[in-house]
Amino acid sequence: MASTNNTAPSGVDSADEVLHEFGIVRVYKSGRVERPLVAPPVAPGLDGATGVESRDVHLGAYSVRLYLPPAAAATAPSARLPVLVYVHGGGFVAESAASPGCHRFLNRLTAACPALGVSVEYRLAPEHPLPAAYDDALAALKWTLSAADPWVAAHGDLDRVFLAGDSAGANICHYLAVHPDVVDARTPQDDGKGGGALARRRLKGAVLIHPWFWGSEAVGGEPRHPAARAMGARLWLFACPGADGMDDPRMNPLAPGAPGLGTMAGERVMVCAAEHDFLRWRSRAYAEAVAAARGAEGEGSVELLETEGEGHVFYVYKPDGDKAKAMLDRIVSFVNAP
């Protein structure tokens, strides 16, 4: 995703000069921003294929799209659903909770689990440079845990909250899972004596699909040439101008000084990788590092799913393929495991 600095041809208004070109986002000298590869958003509502109902909740700087599967109406009031807080990808600069691929995936995933879905619509760079997206996602998770929405209050099991996301969204999920406000979160719970005892509530789990991590040192089969390392981080540095290079802990959770992986909130972690994704080596290294940090006590709590013959976020582009269905089935099993 190379950035280019182009000079306007003779006779072309300099305001139309392209300053940054990454494919998924283009910035002109005038300040105009285009996202040429992003499909038009789809509205919430009843999904005819799955029976899932969705609606948007606007919460100031950010919003969420909620998903309620038909199982919510079919179960007893005491039988609550797991809650899936989803963060979409797009390099921190593109896509949306209302993007067709994301909306379709959430409809299918929440119906299959079944689970109550909370898809985060966060602010995008460059109009809102990072950490805006991180801040919005953290606020959305806290809002979810507050049960301020009637769907969450009536149907959500807040002892079974999962984070999930793809690409940049998976990066954000890691940020949330190691954030002190999440790791050390406490919530009032009835202690059976009418009091307000405080009990620690850890996330039940996290699903990181093709996470976008990078670093100055290559892992596995990644290219080792310094120019290639810099190229892999260029979009990150554009989206996060205040970053501490490509080894900023938000982009490289394996870097020295990054929050300890052993502190991650969540009983279990699932990492999805794809054979033809240039990020696959980083996904494997991350999963191995999380497992090692958890030690013997966390044995079996980290699951790595590698899909052969596919590339980055393949399930968005080929949602009806056998491998996309197999990945969804594995995520469903992960969410519903004891």
Short mmCIF file of C-alpha atoms in Angstrom, two decimals:
data_model
loop_
_atom_site.label_atom_id
_atom_site.label_comp_id
_atom_site.label_asym_id
_atom_site.label_seq_id
_atom_site.Cartn_x
_atom_site.Cartn_y
_atom_site.Cartn_z
CA MET A 1 0.00 0.00 0.00
CA ALA A 2 2.53 2.54 -1.16
CA SER A 3 2.03 6.23 -0.63
CA THR A 4 2.86 8.47 -3.56
CA ASN A 5 3.44 12.18 -3.76
CA ASN A 6 2.43 13.28 -7.26
CA THR A 7 2.97 16.59 -8.99
CA ALA A 8 -0.06 17.96 -10.79
CA PRO A 9 0.35 17.97 -14.60
CA SER A 10 0.46 21.30 -16.38
CA GLY A 11 -2.99 22.82 -16.62
CA VAL A 12 -4.39 20.82 -13.71
CA ASP A 13 -5.60 22.70 -10.66
CA SER A 14 -3.07 22.15 -7.86
CA ALA A 15 -5.99 21.43 -5.51
CA ASP A 16 -6.47 18.21 -7.49
CA GLU A 17 -2.90 17.14 -6.87
CA VAL A 18 -2.72 13.77 -5.12
CA LEU A 19 -0.60 13.95 -1.99
CA HIS A 20 -1.11 10.40 -0.71
CA GLU A 21 -2.28 7.33 -2.59
CA PHE A 22 -2.75 4.00 -0.83
CA GLY A 23 -5.34 2.38 -3.04
CA ILE A 24 -8.01 2.21 -0.35
CA VAL A 25 -7.63 5.92 0.47
CA ARG A 26 -6.51 8.89 -1.62
CA VAL A 27 -5.78 12.36 -0.25
CA TYR A 28 -5.61 15.48 -2.39
CA LYS A 29 -3.76 18.72 -1.76
CA SER A 30 -7.10 20.43 -1.20
CA GLY A 31 -7.75 18.12 1.74
CA ARG A 32 -10.36 16.09 -0.14
CA VAL A 33 -10.31 12.40 0.76
CA GLU A 34 -11.53 9.60 -1.48
CA ARG A 35 -12.01 5.91 -0.72
CA PRO A 36 -12.42 4.47 -4.22
CA LEU A 37 -12.61 0.79 -3.27
CA VAL A 38 -15.27 1.09 -0.58
CA ALA A 39 -18.76 -0.12 -1.54
CA PRO A 40 -21.81 1.97 -0.62
CA PRO A 41 -23.09 1.32 2.92
CA VAL A 42 -26.12 -0.86 3.59
CA ALA A 43 -28.89 0.09 5.95
CA PRO A 44 -29.74 -1.87 9.10
CA GLY A 45 -32.98 -3.79 9.40
CA LEU A 46 -34.31 -7.31 9.14
CA ASP A 47 -32.03 -9.68 7.20
CA GLY A 48 -34.21 -12.01 5.18
CA ALA A 49 -31.58 -14.73 4.89
CA THR A 50 -30.82 -15.11 8.61
CA GLY A 51 -33.75 -13.45 10.41
CA VAL A 52 -31.31 -11.19 12.27
CA GLU A 53 -32.59 -7.73 13.17
CA SER A 54 -30.10 -4.85 13.23
CA ARG A 55 -30.25 -1.18 14.17
CA ASP A 56 -27.81 1.68 14.63
CA VAL A 57 -27.18 3.52 17.88
CA HIS A 58 -25.43 6.89 17.63
CA LEU A 59 -23.19 7.67 20.58
CA GLY A 60 -21.57 10.99 19.79
CA ALA A 61 -18.24 10.65 18.00
CA TYR A 62 -18.89 7.01 17.19
CA SER A 63 -21.81 4.65 16.75
CA VAL A 64 -22.57 0.95 16.91
CA ARG A 65 -24.71 -1.36 14.84
CA LEU A 66 -26.51 -3.90 17.02
CA TYR A 67 -27.51 -7.37 15.81
CA LEU A 68 -30.23 -9.42 17.45
CA PRO A 69 -30.67 -13.00 16.15
CA PRO A 70 -34.07 -14.69 16.06
CA ALA A 71 -32.89 -17.01 18.84
CA ALA A 72 -33.26 -14.08 21.24
CA ALA A 73 -37.04 -14.26 20.93
CA ALA A 74 -37.13 -18.04 21.00
CA THR A 75 -35.26 -18.48 24.29
CA ALA A 76 -36.48 -17.97 27.83
CA PRO A 77 -35.72 -14.56 29.38
CA SER A 78 -33.19 -16.21 31.69
CA ALA A 79 -31.29 -17.75 28.73
CA ARG A 80 -29.11 -14.86 27.66
CA LEU A 81 -26.87 -14.76 24.59
CA PRO A 82 -23.11 -14.23 24.40
CA VAL A 83 -22.16 -10.73 23.31
CA LEU A 84 -19.83 -10.27 20.35
CA VAL A 85 -18.19 -6.84 20.07
CA TYR A 86 -16.89 -6.64 16.49
CA VAL A 87 -14.38 -4.17 15.02
CA HIS A 88 -14.14 -3.94 11.24
CA GLY A 89 -10.92 -3.70 9.25
CA GLY A 90 -9.82 -1.31 6.50
CA GLY A 91 -6.34 -0.13 7.46
CA PHE A 92 -7.76 2.41 9.95
CA VAL A 93 -8.66 4.55 6.91
CA ALA A 94 -11.56 2.80 5.16
CA GLU A 95 -14.62 0.56 5.46
CA SER A 96 -17.44 0.74 7.97
CA ALA A 97 -19.74 -1.27 10.18
CA ALA A 98 -22.24 -0.62 7.37
CA SER A 99 -19.98 -2.01 4.62
CA PRO A 100 -21.79 -4.83 2.79
CA GLY A 101 -19.17 -7.48 3.63
CA CYS A 102 -19.04 -6.61 7.31
CA HIS A 103 -22.82 -6.39 7.63
CA ARG A 104 -23.32 -9.74 5.89
CA PHE A 105 -20.69 -11.42 8.09
CA LEU A 106 -22.25 -10.10 11.30
CA ASN A 107 -25.70 -11.25 10.23
CA ARG A 108 -24.40 -14.74 9.55
CA LEU A 109 -22.15 -14.97 12.59
CA THR A 110 -24.68 -13.72 15.14
CA ALA A 111 -27.34 -16.04 13.71
CA ALA A 112 -25.04 -19.06 13.75
CA CYS A 113 -23.72 -18.64 17.30
CA PRO A 114 -26.36 -17.30 18.24
CA ALA A 115 -24.99 -14.11 19.80
CA LEU A 116 -25.91 -10.49 20.28
CA GLY A 117 -23.63 -8.44 18.03
CA VAL A 118 -22.21 -4.96 18.63
CA SER A 119 -20.37 -3.75 15.52
CA VAL A 120 -18.30 -0.61 16.12
CA GLU A 121 -18.43 2.33 13.72
CA TYR A 122 -15.25 4.18 14.65
CA ARG A 123 -13.76 7.36 13.24
CA LEU A 124 -11.34 6.93 10.34
CA ALA A 125 -7.97 8.47 9.52
CA PRO A 126 -6.81 10.74 8.02
CA GLU A 127 -9.74 12.97 9.02
CA HIS A 128 -9.43 11.53 12.52
CA PRO A 129 -5.89 10.19 13.03
CA LEU A 130 -5.21 7.44 15.50
CA PRO A 131 -5.76 7.05 18.42
CA ALA A 132 -9.34 8.11 17.50
CA ALA A 133 -10.29 4.58 16.36
CA TYR A 134 -8.80 3.03 19.50
CA ASP A 135 -10.61 5.53 21.71
CA ASP A 136 -13.93 4.92 19.98
CA ALA A 137 -13.62 1.14 20.24
CA LEU A 138 -12.76 1.36 23.93
CA ALA A 139 -15.75 3.62 24.53
CA ALA A 140 -17.99 1.22 22.60
CA LEU A 141 -16.83 -1.74 24.69
CA LYS A 142 -17.47 0.17 27.92
CA TRP A 143 -20.89 1.22 26.64
CA THR A 144 -21.70 -2.41 25.87
CA LEU A 145 -20.66 -3.55 29.34
CA SER A 146 -22.84 -0.86 30.88
CA ALA A 147 -25.93 -2.55 29.38
CA ALA A 148 -27.30 0.91 28.57
CA ASP A 149 -29.12 -0.40 25.50
CA PRO A 150 -32.35 -2.37 25.98
CA TRP A 151 -31.26 -5.18 23.64
CA VAL A 152 -28.05 -5.68 25.60
CA ALA A 153 -29.85 -5.40 28.93
CA ALA A 154 -32.57 -7.87 27.98
CA HIS A 155 -30.64 -10.43 25.95
CA GLY A 156 -26.90 -10.07 26.54
CA ASP A 157 -24.86 -12.23 28.90
CA LEU A 158 -22.18 -9.85 30.11
CA ASP A 159 -20.21 -12.73 31.58
CA ARG A 160 -19.72 -14.00 28.03
CA VAL A 161 -18.38 -11.01 26.13
CA PHE A 162 -16.10 -11.65 23.16
CA LEU A 163 -14.01 -9.23 21.15
CA ALA A 164 -13.65 -9.97 17.44
CA GLY A 165 -12.29 -8.12 14.44
CA ASP A 166 -10.42 -8.41 11.17
CA SER A 167 -7.17 -6.84 9.99
CA ALA A 168 -6.95 -3.35 11.54
CA GLY A 169 -10.02 -4.28 13.59
CA ALA A 170 -8.15 -7.27 15.02
CA ASN A 171 -5.30 -4.93 15.88
CA ILE A 172 -7.80 -2.80 17.79
CA CYS A 173 -9.11 -5.91 19.57
CA HIS A 174 -5.62 -6.62 20.90
CA TYR A 175 -5.33 -3.00 22.05
CA LEU A 176 -8.57 -3.39 23.98
CA ALA A 177 -7.61 -6.75 25.47
CA VAL A 178 -4.44 -5.34 27.06
CA HIS A 179 -5.83 -1.92 27.97
CA PRO A 180 -5.78 -1.31 31.75
CA ASP A 181 -9.42 -0.21 31.72
CA VAL A 182 -10.37 -3.64 30.35
CA VAL A 183 -7.83 -5.85 32.14
CA ASP A 184 -8.69 -4.31 35.51
CA ALA A 185 -12.37 -3.71 34.83
CA ARG A 186 -14.68 -4.17 37.77
CA THR A 187 -18.44 -4.15 37.75
CA PRO A 188 -21.06 -4.09 40.50
CA GLN A 189 -22.59 -7.53 41.03
CA ASP A 190 -25.13 -8.71 43.54
CA ASP A 191 -23.33 -10.60 46.30
CA GLY A 192 -26.50 -12.35 47.39
CA LYS A 193 -26.81 -10.11 50.43
CA GLY A 194 -28.31 -7.11 48.73
CA GLY A 195 -24.94 -5.39 48.65
CA GLY A 196 -22.87 -4.12 45.73
CA ALA A 197 -19.88 -6.40 45.85
CA LEU A 198 -17.31 -5.77 43.17
CA ALA A 199 -16.25 -8.76 41.11
CA ARG A 200 -13.63 -8.73 38.39
CA ARG A 201 -15.11 -9.35 34.97
CA ARG A 202 -12.68 -10.59 32.36
CA LEU A 203 -13.63 -10.90 28.73
CA LYS A 204 -14.60 -14.42 27.79
CA GLY A 205 -12.43 -14.39 24.70
CA ALA A 206 -11.10 -12.66 21.61
CA VAL A 207 -11.09 -13.63 17.93
CA LEU A 208 -8.41 -11.93 15.84
CA ILE A 209 -8.94 -12.53 12.12
CA HIS A 210 -5.87 -11.83 9.96
CA PRO A 211 -4.59 -9.21 12.44
CA TRP A 212 -2.57 -6.32 11.11
CA PHE A 213 0.64 -6.31 13.14
CA TRP A 214 4.08 -5.35 11.90
CA GLY A 215 7.56 -4.52 13.19
CA SER A 216 11.09 -3.51 12.28
CA GLU A 217 12.39 -7.07 12.66
CA ALA A 218 11.03 -9.69 10.29
CA VAL A 219 9.42 -12.85 11.63
CA GLY A 220 9.05 -16.14 9.79
CA GLY A 221 9.15 -15.67 6.03
CA GLU A 222 8.55 -11.92 6.03
CA PRO A 223 10.82 -9.79 3.79
CA ARG A 224 13.91 -8.65 5.66
CA HIS A 225 15.13 -5.76 3.54
CA PRO A 226 14.75 -2.43 5.40
CA ALA A 227 12.86 -0.91 2.47
CA ALA A 228 10.34 -3.73 2.59
CA ARG A 229 9.93 -3.33 6.34
CA ALA A 230 9.28 0.40 5.89
CA MET A 231 6.79 -0.25 3.07
CA GLY A 232 4.77 -2.56 5.31
CA ALA A 233 4.42 0.18 7.92
CA ARG A 234 3.76 3.17 5.66
CA LEU A 235 -0.03 3.14 5.93
CA TRP A 236 0.21 2.71 9.71
CA LEU A 237 2.46 5.76 10.03
CA PHE A 238 0.08 7.73 7.81
CA ALA A 239 -2.93 6.77 9.95
CA CYS A 240 -1.05 7.34 13.21
CA PRO A 241 1.32 10.30 12.71
CA GLY A 242 2.16 10.30 16.40
CA ALA A 243 3.30 6.67 16.40
CA ASP A 244 6.65 5.61 17.79
CA GLY A 245 7.67 4.02 14.49
CA MET A 246 6.66 0.56 13.32
CA ASP A 247 7.56 -0.92 16.72
CA ASP A 248 4.95 1.17 18.48
CA PRO A 249 3.27 -1.36 20.84
CA ARG A 250 -0.06 -0.79 19.13
CA MET A 251 1.37 -2.08 15.84
CA ASN A 252 3.93 -4.51 17.25
CA PRO A 253 2.63 -6.25 20.39
CA LEU A 254 5.84 -8.33 20.45
CA ALA A 255 8.10 -5.27 20.72
CA PRO A 256 10.16 -4.64 23.86
CA GLY A 257 8.16 -2.48 26.23
CA ALA A 258 4.78 -3.55 24.86
CA PRO A 259 2.12 -4.52 27.42
CA GLY A 260 2.70 -8.08 28.62
CA LEU A 261 0.70 -10.64 26.68
CA GLY A 262 0.13 -12.55 29.89
CA THR A 263 -2.07 -9.70 31.11
CA MET A 264 -4.57 -10.00 28.25
CA ALA A 265 -8.19 -9.98 29.31
CA GLY A 266 -10.06 -12.99 28.06
CA GLU A 267 -10.03 -16.64 29.03
CA ARG A 268 -9.38 -17.78 25.46
CA VAL A 269 -7.90 -16.36 22.26
CA MET A 270 -8.44 -17.44 18.66
CA VAL A 271 -6.17 -16.21 15.86
CA CYS A 272 -7.08 -16.77 12.21
CA ALA A 273 -4.41 -16.69 9.49
CA ALA A 274 -4.48 -17.28 5.72
CA GLU A 275 -1.78 -18.99 3.67
CA HIS A 276 -1.46 -16.24 1.04
CA ASP A 277 -1.77 -13.31 3.44
CA PHE A 278 1.49 -11.37 3.84
CA LEU A 279 0.55 -10.99 7.52
CA ARG A 280 0.35 -14.75 8.16
CA TRP A 281 3.80 -14.98 9.74
CA ARG A 282 2.95 -12.24 12.18
CA SER A 283 -0.34 -13.98 13.08
CA ARG A 284 1.46 -17.22 13.87
CA ALA A 285 4.14 -15.45 15.94
CA TYR A 286 1.46 -13.58 17.87
CA ALA A 287 -0.51 -16.73 18.67
CA GLU A 288 2.65 -18.52 19.79
CA ALA A 289 3.69 -15.58 21.97
CA VAL A 290 0.29 -15.34 23.65
CA ALA A 291 0.35 -19.08 24.35
CA ALA A 292 3.86 -18.86 25.77
CA ALA A 293 2.93 -15.91 27.97
CA ARG A 294 0.04 -17.87 29.45
CA GLY A 295 2.27 -20.81 30.31
CA ALA A 296 1.06 -24.15 31.57
CA GLU A 297 -1.97 -22.64 33.27
CA GLY A 298 -3.22 -21.34 29.94
CA GLU A 299 -2.55 -24.49 27.96
CA GLY A 300 -5.19 -24.95 25.31
CA SER A 301 -6.53 -21.41 25.69
CA VAL A 302 -5.01 -20.17 22.41
CA GLU A 303 -6.29 -21.51 19.10
CA LEU A 304 -4.68 -20.88 15.71
CA LEU A 305 -6.70 -21.48 12.54
CA GLU A 306 -4.75 -21.36 9.28
CA THR A 307 -6.73 -21.43 6.04
CA GLU A 308 -4.85 -22.88 3.08
CA GLY A 309 -4.95 -21.37 -0.37
CA GLU A 310 -6.57 -18.07 0.64
CA GLY A 311 -5.52 -14.47 1.15
CA HIS A 312 -6.23 -11.57 3.45
CA VAL A 313 -9.89 -11.36 4.61
CA PHE A 314 -10.85 -13.81 1.87
CA TYR A 315 -14.18 -14.54 3.56
CA VAL A 316 -15.35 -10.98 2.83
CA TYR A 317 -14.83 -11.44 -0.91
CA LYS A 318 -15.88 -15.09 -1.11
CA PRO A 319 -18.49 -15.35 1.65
CA ASP A 320 -20.22 -18.41 0.20
CA GLY A 321 -17.07 -20.47 -0.30
CA ASP A 322 -16.45 -23.64 1.64
CA LYS A 323 -13.43 -22.17 3.41
CA ALA A 324 -15.33 -19.07 4.50
CA LYS A 325 -18.04 -21.32 5.91
CA ALA A 326 -15.45 -23.49 7.65
CA MET A 327 -13.87 -20.44 9.28
CA LEU A 328 -17.26 -19.19 10.46
CA ASP A 329 -18.05 -22.64 11.91
CA ARG A 330 -14.76 -22.62 13.85
CA ILE A 331 -15.51 -19.19 15.28
CA VAL A 332 -18.98 -20.34 16.29
CA SER A 333 -17.46 -23.37 18.06
CA PHE A 334 -14.97 -21.09 19.81
CA VAL A 335 -17.71 -18.77 21.07
CA ASN A 336 -19.87 -21.65 22.29
CA ALA A 337 -17.10 -23.67 23.95
CA PRO A 338 -17.50 -24.08 27.73
#
